[in-house]
Each structure stands twice: as C-alpha cells, then as structure tokens.
PDB file of C-alpha atoms and ligand atoms in Angstrom:
ATOM      1  CA  MET A1028       0.000   0.000   0.000  1.00 46.00           C
ATOM      2  CA  GLY A1029       2.907   2.350  -0.450  1.00 41.00           C
ATOM      3  CA  TYR A1030       1.229   4.659  -2.965  1.00 41.00           C
ATOM      4  CA  ARG A1031       4.262   6.355  -4.427  1.00 43.00           C
ATOM      5  CA  ASN A1032       3.055   5.912  -7.958  1.00 43.00           C
ATOM      6  CA  SER A1033      -0.652   5.803  -7.404  1.00 46.00           C
ATOM      7  CA  PHE A1034      -3.309   8.167  -6.365  1.00 46.00           C
ATOM      8  CA  TYR A1035      -4.679   8.561  -2.939  1.00 45.00           C
ATOM      9  CA  SER A1036      -8.278   8.236  -1.974  1.00 45.00           C
ATOM     10  CA  THR A1037      -9.655   9.428   1.312  1.00 48.00           C
ATOM     11  CA  GLN A1038      -9.718   8.061   4.847  1.00 54.00           C
ATOM     12  CA  GLY A1039     -12.954   6.912   6.342  1.00 61.00           C
ATOM     13  CA  VAL A1040     -15.065   6.552   3.221  1.00 64.00           C
ATOM     14  CA  VAL A1041     -18.224   4.568   3.851  1.00 70.00           C
ATOM     15  CA  ASP A1042     -17.732   1.185   2.268  1.00 73.00           C
ATOM     16  CA  ASP A1043     -20.458   0.494  -0.241  1.00 71.00           C
ATOM     17  CA  SER A1044     -18.492  -2.034  -2.263  1.00 72.00           C
ATOM     18  CA  GLY A1045     -20.165  -5.140  -0.861  1.00 78.00           C
ATOM     19  CA  ALA A1046     -16.744  -6.485   0.076  1.00 80.00           C
ATOM     20  CA  THR A1047     -16.707  -9.414   2.504  1.00 84.00           C
ATOM     21  CA  SER A1048     -12.991  -9.526   3.147  1.00 86.00           C
ATOM     22  CA  PHE A1049     -10.951  -6.768   4.779  1.00 88.00           C
ATOM     23  CA  MET A1050      -7.450  -6.004   5.978  1.00 86.00           C
ATOM     24  CA  LYS A1051      -7.414  -4.531   9.469  1.00 86.00           C
ATOM     25  CA  LEU A1052      -4.614  -2.355  10.779  1.00 81.00           C
ATOM     26  CA  ASN A1053      -3.130  -3.699  14.004  1.00 83.00           C
ATOM     27  CA  ARG A1054      -1.821  -0.530  15.656  1.00 79.00           C
ATOM     28  CA  SER A1055      -0.113  -2.394  18.506  1.00 87.00           C
ATOM     29  CA  SER A1056       1.960  -4.495  16.142  1.00 84.00           C
ATOM     30  CA  SER A1057       5.673  -3.953  16.676  1.00 84.00           C
ATOM     31  CA  SER A1058       6.449  -4.537  13.031  1.00 81.00           C
ATOM     32  CA  THR A1059       7.843  -1.548  11.157  1.00 77.00           C
ATOM     33  CA  ASN A1060       6.546  -2.631   7.778  1.00 78.00           C
ATOM     34  CA  PHE A1061       3.046  -1.347   7.187  1.00 73.00           C
ATOM     35  CA  TYR A1062       1.912  -4.458   5.333  1.00 76.00           C
ATOM     36  CA  LYS A1063       2.951  -6.645   8.272  1.00 84.00           C
ATOM     37  CA  LYS A1064       0.585  -4.708  10.547  1.00 84.00           C
ATOM     38  CA  LEU A1065      -2.379  -5.845   8.466  1.00 86.00           C
ATOM     39  CA  THR A1066      -4.490  -8.794   9.522  1.00 89.00           C
ATOM     40  CA  LEU A1067      -7.213 -10.450   7.526  1.00 91.00           C
ATOM     41  CA  SER A1068     -10.784  -9.980   8.757  1.00 91.00           C
ATOM     42  CA  ASP A1069     -14.175 -10.972   7.382  1.00 91.00           C
ATOM     43  CA  ALA A1070     -15.954  -8.009   8.973  1.00 87.00           C
ATOM     44  CA  CYS A1071     -15.569  -4.254   9.102  1.00 86.00           C
ATOM     45  CA  SER A1072     -17.896  -3.083  11.871  1.00 84.00           C
ATOM     46  CA  SER A1073     -17.142   0.623  11.407  1.00 80.00           C
ATOM     47  CA  ARG A1074     -17.948   0.435   7.657  1.00 78.00           C
ATOM     48  CA  SER A1075     -15.183   3.004   7.358  1.00 75.00           C
ATOM     49  CA  VAL A1076     -12.430   2.035   4.953  1.00 76.00           C
ATOM     50  CA  VAL A1077      -9.391   3.391   3.211  1.00 73.00           C
ATOM     51  CA  SER A1078      -9.832   3.052  -0.520  1.00 66.00           C
ATOM     52  CA  LEU A1079      -6.926   3.037  -2.929  1.00 66.00           C
ATOM     53  CA  ARG A1080      -7.081   2.762  -6.650  1.00 63.00           C
ATOM     54  CA  CYS A1081      -3.713   2.380  -8.282  1.00 69.00           C
ATOM     55  CA  VAL A1082      -2.713   3.762 -11.630  1.00 72.00           C
ATOM     56  CA  GLU A1083       0.769   4.107 -13.044  1.00 85.00           C
ATOM     57  CA  CYS A1084       1.110   7.816 -13.525  1.00 92.00           C
ATOM     58  CA  GLY A1085       3.417  10.761 -13.955  1.00 93.00           C
ATOM     59  CA  ALA A1086       6.169   8.801 -15.647  1.00 90.00           C
ATOM     60  CA  HIS A1087       9.020  10.817 -17.013  1.00 74.00           C
ATOM     61  CA  PRO A1088       8.765  10.860 -20.791  1.00 69.00           C
ATOM     62  CA  THR A1089      11.159   8.350 -22.318  1.00 50.00           C
ATOM     63  CA  ALA A1090      12.007  10.279 -25.487  1.00 44.00           C
ATOM     64  CA  THR A1091      12.472  13.994 -24.823  1.00 45.00           C
ATOM     65  CA  HIS A1092      14.741  16.456 -26.588  1.00 44.00           C
ATOM     66  CA  ASN A1093      12.689  18.919 -25.938  1.00 45.00           C
ATOM     67  CA  ARG A1094       2.861  28.581 -26.603  1.00 62.00           C
ATOM     68  CA  ILE A1095       1.065  29.428 -24.275  1.00 92.00           C
ATOM     69  CA  VAL A1096       2.583  32.941 -24.224  1.00 95.00           C
ATOM     70  CA  GLY A1097       6.384  32.892 -24.119  1.00 94.00           C
ATOM     71  CA  GLY A1098       6.693  29.106 -24.381  1.00 94.00           C
ATOM     72  CA  THR A1099       8.069  26.648 -26.909  1.00 95.00           C
ATOM     73  CA  ALA A1100       6.583  23.853 -29.041  1.00 96.00           C
ATOM     74  CA  ALA A1101       6.271  20.543 -27.207  1.00 96.00           C
ATOM     75  CA  THR A1102       7.695  17.279 -28.535  1.00 95.00           C
ATOM     76  CA  GLN A1103       5.854  13.970 -28.943  1.00 95.00           C
ATOM     77  CA  GLY A1104       5.459  12.307 -25.577  1.00 95.00           C
ATOM     78  CA  GLN A1105       6.683  15.308 -23.583  1.00 96.00           C
ATOM     79  CA  TRP A1106       3.313  15.968 -21.933  1.00 97.00           C
ATOM     80  CA  PRO A1107       1.528  12.646 -22.535  1.00 97.00           C
ATOM     81  CA  TRP A1108      -1.393  13.506 -20.201  1.00 98.00           C
ATOM     82  CA  GLN A1109      -2.345  16.645 -22.155  1.00 98.00           C
ATOM     83  CA  VAL A1110      -5.558  16.340 -24.153  1.00 98.00           C
ATOM     84  CA  SER A1111      -7.415  18.733 -26.441  1.00 98.00           C
ATOM     85  CA  LEU A1112     -11.145  19.057 -25.805  1.00 98.00           C
ATOM     86  CA  HIS A1113     -13.137  19.788 -28.947  1.00 98.00           C
ATOM     87  CA  PHE A1114     -16.598  21.267 -28.599  1.00 97.00           C
ATOM     88  CA  GLN A1115     -18.627  20.768 -31.775  1.00 94.00           C
ATOM     89  CA  GLY A1116     -15.398  20.188 -33.702  1.00 94.00           C
ATOM     90  CA  VAL A1117     -13.432  23.163 -32.354  1.00 96.00           C
ATOM     91  CA  HIS A1118     -10.653  23.183 -29.739  1.00 98.00           C
ATOM     92  CA  LEU A1119     -12.072  24.945 -26.709  1.00 98.00           C
ATOM     93  CA  CYS A1120     -10.092  23.776 -23.707  1.00 98.00           C
ATOM     94  CA  GLY A1121      -7.291  21.572 -22.469  1.00 98.00           C
ATOM     95  CA  GLY A1122      -7.517  18.691 -20.040  1.00 98.00           C
ATOM     96  CA  SER A1123      -5.374  16.097 -18.268  1.00 98.00           C
ATOM     97  CA  ILE A1124      -5.586  12.306 -18.350  1.00 98.00           C
ATOM     98  CA  ILE A1125      -5.799  10.945 -14.805  1.00 96.00           C
ATOM     99  CA  THR A1126      -7.057   7.397 -15.523  1.00 95.00           C
ATOM    100  CA  PRO A1127      -7.957   5.544 -18.749  1.00 95.00           C
ATOM    101  CA  ARG A1128     -11.574   6.712 -18.327  1.00 96.00           C
ATOM    102  CA  TRP A1129     -11.241  10.164 -16.696  1.00 97.00           C
ATOM    103  CA  ILE A1130     -10.100  13.602 -17.871  1.00 98.00           C
ATOM    104  CA  LEU A1131      -9.675  16.500 -15.452  1.00 98.00           C
ATOM    105  CA  THR A1132     -10.500  19.960 -16.814  1.00 98.00           C
ATOM    106  CA  ALA A1133     -11.913  23.343 -15.716  1.00 98.00           C
ATOM    107  CA  ALA A1134     -15.551  23.795 -14.730  1.00 98.00           C
ATOM    108  CA  HIS A1135     -15.789  27.002 -16.785  1.00 98.00           C
ATOM    109  CA  CYS A1136     -15.135  24.895 -19.925  1.00 98.00           C
ATOM    110  CA  VAL A1137     -18.288  22.839 -19.322  1.00 98.00           C
ATOM    111  CA  ALA A1138     -20.524  24.942 -17.090  1.00 94.00           C
ATOM    112  CA  THR A1139     -23.392  26.104 -19.326  1.00 93.00           C
ATOM    113  CA  ILE A1140     -26.325  23.892 -20.345  1.00 94.00           C
ATOM    114  CA  HIS A1141     -24.924  23.736 -23.872  1.00 94.00           C
ATOM    115  CA  LEU A1142     -21.390  22.931 -22.677  1.00 95.00           C
ATOM    116  CA  ARG A1143     -22.589  20.336 -20.187  1.00 96.00           C
ATOM    117  CA  ASN A1144     -23.952  18.172 -22.991  1.00 97.00           C
ATOM    118  CA  ALA A1145     -21.521  15.242 -23.303  1.00 98.00           C
ATOM    119  CA  GLN A1146     -22.521  14.657 -26.946  1.00 97.00           C
ATOM    120  CA  ASN A1147     -20.950  17.949 -28.015  1.00 96.00           C
ATOM    121  CA  TRP A1148     -17.443  16.950 -26.890  1.00 98.00           C
ATOM    122  CA  MET A1149     -14.580  14.926 -28.355  1.00 98.00           C
ATOM    123  CA  VAL A1150     -11.272  14.247 -26.616  1.00 98.00           C
ATOM    124  CA  PHE A1151      -7.980  14.027 -28.551  1.00 98.00           C
ATOM    125  CA  ALA A1152      -4.962  12.432 -26.882  1.00 98.00           C
ATOM    126  CA  GLY A1153      -1.383  11.928 -28.089  1.00 97.00           C
ATOM    127  CA  ILE A1154      -1.585  14.411 -30.990  1.00 97.00           C
ATOM    128  CA  LEU A1155       0.515  17.587 -31.000  1.00 97.00           C
ATOM    129  CA  ARG A1156      -1.049  19.438 -33.950  1.00 97.00           C
ATOM    130  CA  GLN A1157      -4.633  20.682 -34.123  1.00 98.00           C
ATOM    131  CA  SER A1158      -4.749  20.188 -37.927  1.00 96.00           C
ATOM    132  CA  LEU A1159      -4.068  16.453 -37.463  1.00 96.00           C
ATOM    133  CA  MET A1160      -6.945  16.006 -35.027  1.00 96.00           C
ATOM    134  CA  ILE A1161      -9.707  16.666 -37.522  1.00 84.00           C
ATOM    135  CA  HIS A1162      -8.493  13.667 -39.542  1.00 83.00           C
ATOM    136  CA  LYS A1163      -8.531  11.370 -36.531  1.00 87.00           C
ATOM    137  CA  GLU A1164     -11.300  10.014 -34.457  1.00 84.00           C
ATOM    138  CA  GLY A1165     -11.657  11.632 -31.089  1.00 95.00           C
ATOM    139  CA  ILE A1166     -12.900   9.790 -28.058  1.00 98.00           C
ATOM    140  CA  PRO A1167     -16.528  10.562 -27.245  1.00 98.00           C
ATOM    141  CA  VAL A1168     -17.512  11.714 -23.770  1.00 98.00           C
ATOM    142  CA  GLU A1169     -20.031   9.831 -21.656  1.00 98.00           C
ATOM    143  CA  LYS A1170     -20.478  12.210 -18.747  1.00 98.00           C
ATOM    144  CA  VAL A1171     -19.621  15.823 -17.885  1.00 98.00           C
ATOM    145  CA  ILE A1172     -19.266  16.614 -14.162  1.00 98.00           C
ATOM    146  CA  PRO A1173     -18.509  20.242 -13.228  1.00 98.00           C
ATOM    147  CA  HIS A1174     -17.830  20.935  -9.544  1.00 98.00           C
ATOM    148  CA  PRO A1175     -21.235  21.671  -7.937  1.00 98.00           C
ATOM    149  CA  SER A1176     -19.819  24.715  -6.120  1.00 98.00           C
ATOM    150  CA  TYR A1177     -18.211  26.286  -9.186  1.00 98.00           C
ATOM    151  CA  ASN A1178     -18.854  30.029  -9.135  1.00 98.00           C
ATOM    152  CA  SER A1179     -18.793  31.615 -12.597  1.00 98.00           C
ATOM    153  CA  LYS A1180     -18.338  35.127 -11.175  1.00 98.00           C
ATOM    154  CA  THR A1181     -15.376  34.447  -8.878  1.00 98.00           C
ATOM    155  CA  LYS A1182     -14.153  31.316 -10.777  1.00 98.00           C
ATOM    156  CA  ASN A1183     -13.915  29.550  -7.437  1.00 98.00           C
ATOM    157  CA  ASN A1184     -13.876  25.711  -7.601  1.00 98.00           C
ATOM    158  CA  ASP A1185     -13.031  25.775 -11.328  1.00 98.00           C
ATOM    159  CA  ILE A1186     -12.638  22.030 -11.765  1.00 98.00           C
ATOM    160  CA  ALA A1187     -14.565  19.348 -13.660  1.00 98.00           C
ATOM    161  CA  LEU A1188     -14.336  15.713 -14.721  1.00 98.00           C
ATOM    162  CA  LEU A1189     -15.105  14.166 -18.092  1.00 98.00           C
ATOM    163  CA  LYS A1190     -15.814  10.457 -18.238  1.00 98.00           C
ATOM    164  CA  LEU A1191     -14.880   8.896 -21.566  1.00 98.00           C
ATOM    165  CA  GLN A1192     -17.149   6.455 -23.399  1.00 98.00           C
ATOM    166  CA  THR A1193     -14.222   4.136 -24.112  1.00 97.00           C
ATOM    167  CA  PRO A1194     -10.981   3.807 -22.142  1.00 97.00           C
ATOM    168  CA  LEU A1195      -7.788   5.304 -23.502  1.00 97.00           C
ATOM    169  CA  ALA A1196      -5.063   2.918 -24.613  1.00 96.00           C
ATOM    170  CA  PHE A1197      -1.865   4.136 -22.987  1.00 95.00           C
ATOM    171  CA  ASN A1198       1.359   4.314 -25.003  1.00 96.00           C
ATOM    172  CA  ASP A1199       4.449   6.545 -25.136  1.00 94.00           C
ATOM    173  CA  SER A1200       2.320   9.548 -26.149  1.00 96.00           C
ATOM    174  CA  VAL A1201      -0.780   8.849 -24.030  1.00 97.00           C
ATOM    175  CA  LYS A1202      -0.262   8.451 -20.278  1.00 96.00           C
ATOM    176  CA  PRO A1203      -1.857   9.700 -17.067  1.00 97.00           C
ATOM    177  CA  VAL A1204      -0.425  12.307 -14.706  1.00 97.00           C
ATOM    178  CA  CYS A1205      -0.467  11.689 -10.935  1.00 94.00           C
ATOM    179  CA  LEU A1206      -2.986  13.378  -8.704  1.00 93.00           C
ATOM    180  CA  PRO A1207      -1.351  15.070  -5.728  1.00 91.00           C
ATOM    181  CA  ASN A1208      -1.254  13.350  -2.355  1.00 80.00           C
ATOM    182  CA  PRO A1209      -1.771  15.616   0.651  1.00 73.00           C
ATOM    183  CA  GLY A1210       1.628  16.536   1.969  1.00 75.00           C
ATOM    184  CA  LEU A1211       3.267  16.546  -1.452  1.00 85.00           C
ATOM    185  CA  GLY A1212       5.493  19.248   0.012  1.00 87.00           C
ATOM    186  CA  LEU A1213       5.840  21.925  -2.661  1.00 92.00           C
ATOM    187  CA  ASP A1214       8.275  24.810  -2.347  1.00 95.00           C
ATOM    188  CA  PRO A1215       6.719  28.293  -2.185  1.00 95.00           C
ATOM    189  CA  ASN A1216       8.238  29.066  -5.612  1.00 97.00           C
ATOM    190  CA  GLN A1217       8.168  25.498  -6.939  1.00 97.00           C
ATOM    191  CA  GLN A1218       9.101  25.288 -10.613  1.00 97.00           C
ATOM    192  CA  SER A1219       6.084  24.061 -12.574  1.00 97.00           C
ATOM    193  CA  TRP A1220       5.038  23.598 -16.191  1.00 97.00           C
ATOM    194  CA  ILE A1221       1.986  24.624 -18.166  1.00 98.00           C
ATOM    195  CA  SER A1222       0.985  23.349 -21.601  1.00 98.00           C
ATOM    196  CA  GLY A1223      -1.779  23.864 -24.128  1.00 98.00           C
ATOM    197  CA  TRP A1224      -3.023  24.964 -27.554  1.00 98.00           C
ATOM    198  CA  GLY A1225      -4.105  28.357 -26.242  1.00 98.00           C
ATOM    199  CA  ALA A1226      -3.365  31.733 -27.798  1.00 98.00           C
ATOM    200  CA  THR A1227       0.273  32.829 -27.939  1.00 97.00           C
ATOM    201  CA  TYR A1228      -0.686  36.463 -27.275  1.00 97.00           C
ATOM    202  CA  PHE A1229      -3.691  38.164 -25.675  1.00 97.00           C
ATOM    203  CA  ARG A1230      -6.757  37.966 -27.950  1.00 96.00           C
ATOM    204  CA  GLY A1231      -4.795  35.710 -30.333  1.00 97.00           C
ATOM    205  CA  LYS A1232      -6.196  32.572 -31.902  1.00 96.00           C
ATOM    206  CA  THR A1233      -5.803  28.952 -30.840  1.00 96.00           C
ATOM    207  CA  SER A1234      -2.307  27.634 -31.497  1.00 98.00           C
ATOM    208  CA  GLU A1235      -1.734  24.907 -34.113  1.00 98.00           C
ATOM    209  CA  GLU A1236       1.001  23.273 -32.029  1.00 97.00           C
ATOM    210  CA  LEU A1237       1.035  22.194 -28.411  1.00 98.00           C
ATOM    211  CA  ASN A1238       3.186  24.636 -26.459  1.00 98.00           C
ATOM    212  CA  SER A1239       4.610  24.541 -22.974  1.00 97.00           C
ATOM    213  CA  ALA A1240       6.466  26.800 -20.588  1.00 97.00           C
ATOM    214  CA  SER A1241       7.971  26.737 -17.127  1.00 97.00           C
ATOM    215  CA  VAL A1242       6.462  29.008 -14.482  1.00 98.00           C
ATOM    216  CA  PRO A1243       7.164  29.248 -10.737  1.00 98.00           C
ATOM    217  CA  LEU A1244       4.341  29.007  -8.207  1.00 98.00           C
ATOM    218  CA  ILE A1245       3.462  32.194  -6.341  1.00 98.00           C
ATOM    219  CA  GLU A1246       2.267  31.978  -2.739  1.00 98.00           C
ATOM    220  CA  ASN A1247      -1.379  32.904  -2.192  1.00 98.00           C
ATOM    221  CA  SER A1248      -0.510  35.629   0.319  1.00 98.00           C
ATOM    222  CA  ARG A1249       1.681  37.272  -2.307  1.00 98.00           C
ATOM    223  CA  CYS A1250      -0.790  36.730  -5.150  1.00 98.00           C
ATOM    224  CA  ASN A1251      -3.477  38.384  -3.021  1.00 98.00           C
ATOM    225  CA  SER A1252      -1.413  41.534  -2.491  1.00 98.00           C
ATOM    226  CA  LYS A1253      -2.820  44.837  -3.686  1.00 98.00           C
ATOM    227  CA  LEU A1254      -0.431  45.010  -6.634  1.00 98.00           C
ATOM    228  CA  LEU A1255      -1.468  41.547  -7.861  1.00 98.00           C
ATOM    229  CA  TYR A1256      -4.969  40.128  -7.451  1.00 98.00           C
ATOM    230  CA  HIS A1257      -5.958  41.945  -4.260  1.00 98.00           C
ATOM    231  CA  ASN A1258      -7.812  39.196  -2.346  1.00 98.00           C
ATOM    232  CA  LEU A1259      -9.415  37.516  -5.364  1.00 98.00           C
ATOM    233  CA  ILE A1260      -7.345  34.352  -4.794  1.00 98.00           C
ATOM    234  CA  THR A1261      -9.156  31.793  -2.611  1.00 98.00           C
ATOM    235  CA  PRO A1262      -7.622  28.666  -1.013  1.00 98.00           C
ATOM    236  CA  GLU A1263      -9.160  26.745  -3.946  1.00 98.00           C
ATOM    237  CA  MET A1264      -6.839  28.618  -6.354  1.00 98.00           C
ATOM    238  CA  ILE A1265      -3.087  28.873  -6.872  1.00 98.00           C
ATOM    239  CA  CYS A1266      -1.077  31.402  -8.856  1.00 98.00           C
ATOM    240  CA  ALA A1267       1.885  30.708 -11.085  1.00 98.00           C
ATOM    241  CA  GLY A1268       3.932  32.931 -13.354  1.00 98.00           C
ATOM    242  CA  PHE A1269       6.300  35.865 -13.289  1.00 98.00           C
ATOM    243  CA  LEU A1270       5.660  39.315 -11.834  1.00 98.00           C
ATOM    244  CA  GLN A1271       7.293  40.781 -14.951  1.00 98.00           C
ATOM    245  CA  GLY A1272       4.860  38.807 -17.173  1.00 98.00           C
ATOM    246  CA  ARG A1273       6.004  37.487 -20.575  1.00 97.00           C
ATOM    247  CA  VAL A1274       5.241  33.792 -19.885  1.00 98.00           C
ATOM    248  CA  ASP A1275       1.680  32.676 -19.114  1.00 98.00           C
ATOM    249  CA  ALA A1276      -1.323  30.567 -19.997  1.00 98.00           C
ATOM    250  CA  CYS A1277      -3.868  32.284 -22.250  1.00 98.00           C
ATOM    251  CA  GLN A1278      -7.286  31.763 -23.793  1.00 98.00           C
ATOM    252  CA  GLY A1279      -7.679  28.152 -24.956  1.00 98.00           C
ATOM    253  CA  ASP A1280      -5.256  26.773 -22.363  1.00 98.00           C
ATOM    254  CA  SER A1281      -8.054  26.600 -19.809  1.00 98.00           C
ATOM    255  CA  GLY A1282      -8.601  23.253 -18.143  1.00 98.00           C
ATOM    256  CA  GLY A1283      -5.097  22.131 -19.093  1.00 98.00           C
ATOM    257  CA  PRO A1284      -2.389  21.031 -16.683  1.00 98.00           C
ATOM    258  CA  LEU A1285      -0.135  22.841 -14.239  1.00 98.00           C
ATOM    259  CA  VAL A1286       2.336  20.096 -13.320  1.00 98.00           C
ATOM    260  CA  THR A1287       5.449  19.763 -11.229  1.00 97.00           C
ATOM    261  CA  ASP A1288       8.213  17.180 -11.070  1.00 94.00           C
ATOM    262  CA  LYS A1289       8.715  15.947  -7.526  1.00 90.00           C
ATOM    263  CA  ASN A1290      10.818  12.887  -6.737  1.00 82.00           C
ATOM    264  CA  GLY A1291      11.012  12.024 -10.425  1.00 87.00           C
ATOM    265  CA  ILE A1292       7.243  11.871 -10.891  1.00 90.00           C
ATOM    266  CA  TRP A1293       4.931  14.424 -12.523  1.00 95.00           C
ATOM    267  CA  TRP A1294       2.048  15.644 -10.384  1.00 95.00           C
ATOM    268  CA  LEU A1295      -1.033  17.594 -11.463  1.00 97.00           C
ATOM    269  CA  ILE A1296      -1.222  20.499  -9.051  1.00 97.00           C
ATOM    270  CA  GLY A1297      -3.511  22.827 -11.010  1.00 98.00           C
ATOM    271  CA  ASP A1298      -5.848  23.234 -13.968  1.00 98.00           C
ATOM    272  CA  THR A1299      -5.667  26.483 -15.927  1.00 98.00           C
ATOM    273  CA  SER A1300      -8.487  28.745 -14.795  1.00 98.00           C
ATOM    274  CA  TRP A1301      -8.183  32.516 -15.259  1.00 98.00           C
ATOM    275  CA  GLY A1302      -6.103  35.676 -15.118  1.00 98.00           C
ATOM    276  CA  TYR A1303      -6.376  39.301 -16.232  1.00 98.00           C
ATOM    277  CA  GLY A1304      -5.089  39.365 -19.796  1.00 98.00           C
ATOM    278  CA  CYS A1305      -2.159  37.121 -20.660  1.00 98.00           C
ATOM    279  CA  ALA A1306       1.471  37.481 -19.568  1.00 98.00           C
ATOM    280  CA  ASP A1307       0.995  41.054 -18.290  1.00 98.00           C
ATOM    281  CA  THR A1308       3.117  42.426 -15.456  1.00 98.00           C
ATOM    282  CA  PHE A1309       1.695  41.677 -12.002  1.00 98.00           C
ATOM    283  CA  ARG A1310      -0.950  39.424 -13.604  1.00 98.00           C
ATOM    284  CA  PRO A1311       0.166  35.803 -13.170  1.00 98.00           C
ATOM    285  CA  GLY A1312      -2.000  32.896 -14.272  1.00 98.00           C
ATOM    286  CA  VAL A1313      -4.535  31.514 -11.814  1.00 98.00           C
ATOM    287  CA  TYR A1314      -5.143  27.780 -11.527  1.00 98.00           C
ATOM    288  CA  ALA A1315      -7.615  25.655  -9.596  1.00 98.00           C
ATOM    289  CA  ASN A1316      -5.776  24.096  -6.641  1.00 98.00           C
ATOM    290  CA  VAL A1317      -6.211  20.390  -7.467  1.00 97.00           C
ATOM    291  CA  THR A1318      -4.937  19.205  -4.045  1.00 95.00           C
ATOM    292  CA  VAL A1319      -7.957  20.609  -2.202  1.00 95.00           C
ATOM    293  CA  PHE A1320     -10.339  18.732  -4.532  1.00 96.00           C
ATOM    294  CA  MET A1321      -8.909  15.245  -3.976  1.00 91.00           C
ATOM    295  CA  ASP A1322     -11.842  14.029  -1.897  1.00 87.00           C
ATOM    296  CA  TRP A1323     -14.368  15.349  -4.432  1.00 94.00           C
ATOM    297  CA  LEU A1324     -12.413  13.845  -7.344  1.00 94.00           C
ATOM    298  CA  SER A1325     -12.030  10.395  -5.818  1.00 87.00           C
ATOM    299  CA  ARG A1326     -15.665  10.335  -4.807  1.00 88.00           C
ATOM    300  CA  GLN A1327     -16.894  11.322  -8.290  1.00 94.00           C
ATOM    301  CA  MET A1328     -14.733   8.668  -9.936  1.00 91.00           C
ATOM    302  CA  ARG A1329     -15.920   6.081  -7.449  1.00 85.00           C
ATOM    303  CA  VAL A1330     -19.656   6.750  -7.660  1.00 90.00           C
ATOM    304  CA  ASN A1331     -19.633   7.215 -11.451  1.00 94.00           C
ATOM    305  CA  SER A1332     -17.454   4.233 -12.334  1.00 85.00           C
TER     306      SER A1332
HETATM  307  C1  4AZ B1234      -8.915  32.061 -20.701  1.00 60.47           C
HETATM  308  O1  4AZ B1234      -9.607  32.951 -21.171  1.00 60.47           O
HETATM  309  C2  4AZ B1234      -7.699  32.413 -19.932  1.00 60.47           C
HETATM  310  N1  4AZ B1234      -3.459  34.401 -18.272  1.00 60.47           N
HETATM  311  C3  4AZ B1234      -6.901  31.419 -19.414  1.00 60.47           C
HETATM  312  C4  4AZ B1234      -5.777  31.746 -18.698  1.00 60.47           C
HETATM  313  C5  4AZ B1234      -5.449  33.056 -18.505  1.00 60.47           C
HETATM  314  C6  4AZ B1234      -6.225  34.070 -19.020  1.00 60.47           C
HETATM  315  C7  4AZ B1234      -7.366  33.732 -19.747  1.00 60.47           C
HETATM  316  C8  4AZ B1234      -4.209  33.369 -17.716  1.00 60.47           C
HETATM  317  O2  4AZ B1234      -9.218  30.885 -20.861  1.00 60.47           O
END
C-alpha cells in the first residue's frame, strides 16, 4: 500500500463495495513494515475504509529532446497527459488524463447547459497538432461533471471531470499524470510547467502546435497583495507565473495542466483557470488548486465508475 506511484483516496469513506474480506490495521503491532501490521478480517464493523485505486502515472517521458505565451513547441510524448477538448469540432479547452476513463479539466469549460452536454465533446490524446486532429477520431464523452460549487463570477472551484465512453489505450504519447497526495510538500516558488493549444498572445487565436512553458508558483498571500490580485485568490486557487509577465497561460489553455516534477514523478497540481489578460506584469496565471479537490475527485470517480 505504499502509494508512491498511485493516487490517494480518502480516509474513512463509507464502504459500499459489498466487500466481505478486509485487511485490518493492528496498531499495537511492533512490526515496522506497514503491510505486516495488516491482519485479515471478514468483517468491518465501522464500515469506514481506506480506498486506494492504483494507476501508473506521472512517468518521465522516455524520449524527450525537448505557446502558451512565451513558451516553446512541445515534442511527442513530452506531456503525454495533455488532451485537447473539442466542442462541436473546435478546440475549446485543455484537459489532463488521470485514468484511462477520466479527464480532469476546468468547470468554466463545461458549465453552461450547452457545454454540459456530453454529446458535443470529443477528446484528442497523443496528438501535438490541431490540424491532425480533424483527420482522426476523437474519443466521445459519456459524462460531464462540473464541480457543484463552481462560481462563474469568482471562478472559485473551477474544476470538472469528463468520463470517456471508451478507455484510452496508454502508449508513449498517451499516459496519465499523478494526482497530488496531501503533503506533497511543494516549495513556495516550486518550478512548474503549463501546456496547451491556447493563444500565444492576448486575444490571439488557438495555437496549431502544443506549447509549454515553465512558471514558478506564487504563494497565495503574495498573489493576493494589492499590486497583484488583491484578495481575489481563494484557497481553492493557486497562482503561477512571473511578476514581470512574458510567460503565461492564455485563452484556450483553460482546463489544461499545471504540473510539477517531484521525486522524479509528474504531479497535477492545477488546472488552468483565469487571469487578467495574458502574460501582463503583475498578472500571473490563476489555476484551480487540485490538491484541495482530492476528496471530491475520488468520490466522483468512485460513484460514477
Ligand atoms: C482564458 O480565457 C484564460 N493568463 C486562461 C488563462 C489566462 C487568461 C485567460 C491566464 O481561458
């Protein structure tokens, strides 16, 4: 149960699995190995379980040599979890693969009645160029689940899940990113990466190529300062970028990943949400803070699987 390469579910979920066999944790065991403290039991009187679902995620791309605003073109397999979400045949948002059946994106990409309709969406994975997508078959979407507390005015809780009709086949160009475990331990200015087919300048058009750029995280207290976003940043958001601007996510990057490499594994710490303009001074990008949504995410995937 060492979940280094897997994603965490929550403690104390009510067990509705119908399981008849459990592992119980013997706290008084003197053994240091966690698995040796587990004893087999045919009952769980508390009905409160720890649920883990394992997925190999966040692997470092095997073949890298190496817009967004101020970024560079990505190479095949560099960001294998990045997907393009087409609404009625047009790229509208980015997303991240988290399991073969689930894509994480922004609520504002899917939050109107029109946008919530799963039939209007197609997901493209493992393709770098927009012009190549129209010749390929996208993966149809079965279910669209925006966060129920998403606020379109403040952009708070800007996170959503798409369930695919058919599971993705993973390969060198199509792989999931890891969801963050609590206590991931990020530095205040942790180097992170953003990617997407968004505009390469403010009010520009969607980019033909997938672009990416490195941006440092910015602490919420700093991002909420008067000079920056003056208390518009909630605990459900995180900021990343440069105070001098120049590098940033932009329109069309929304829903796409903000990832960081920690201990040799890539973790999804944000999904692109909003910002004033693109790459302006004192206007960093704002991302939904994926870590705080872990319980909601695991629950949605569990009850809708
Ligand atoms: C957008 O409109 C958008 N500079 C996304 C990100 C940013 C601004 C706008 C951040 O989807």
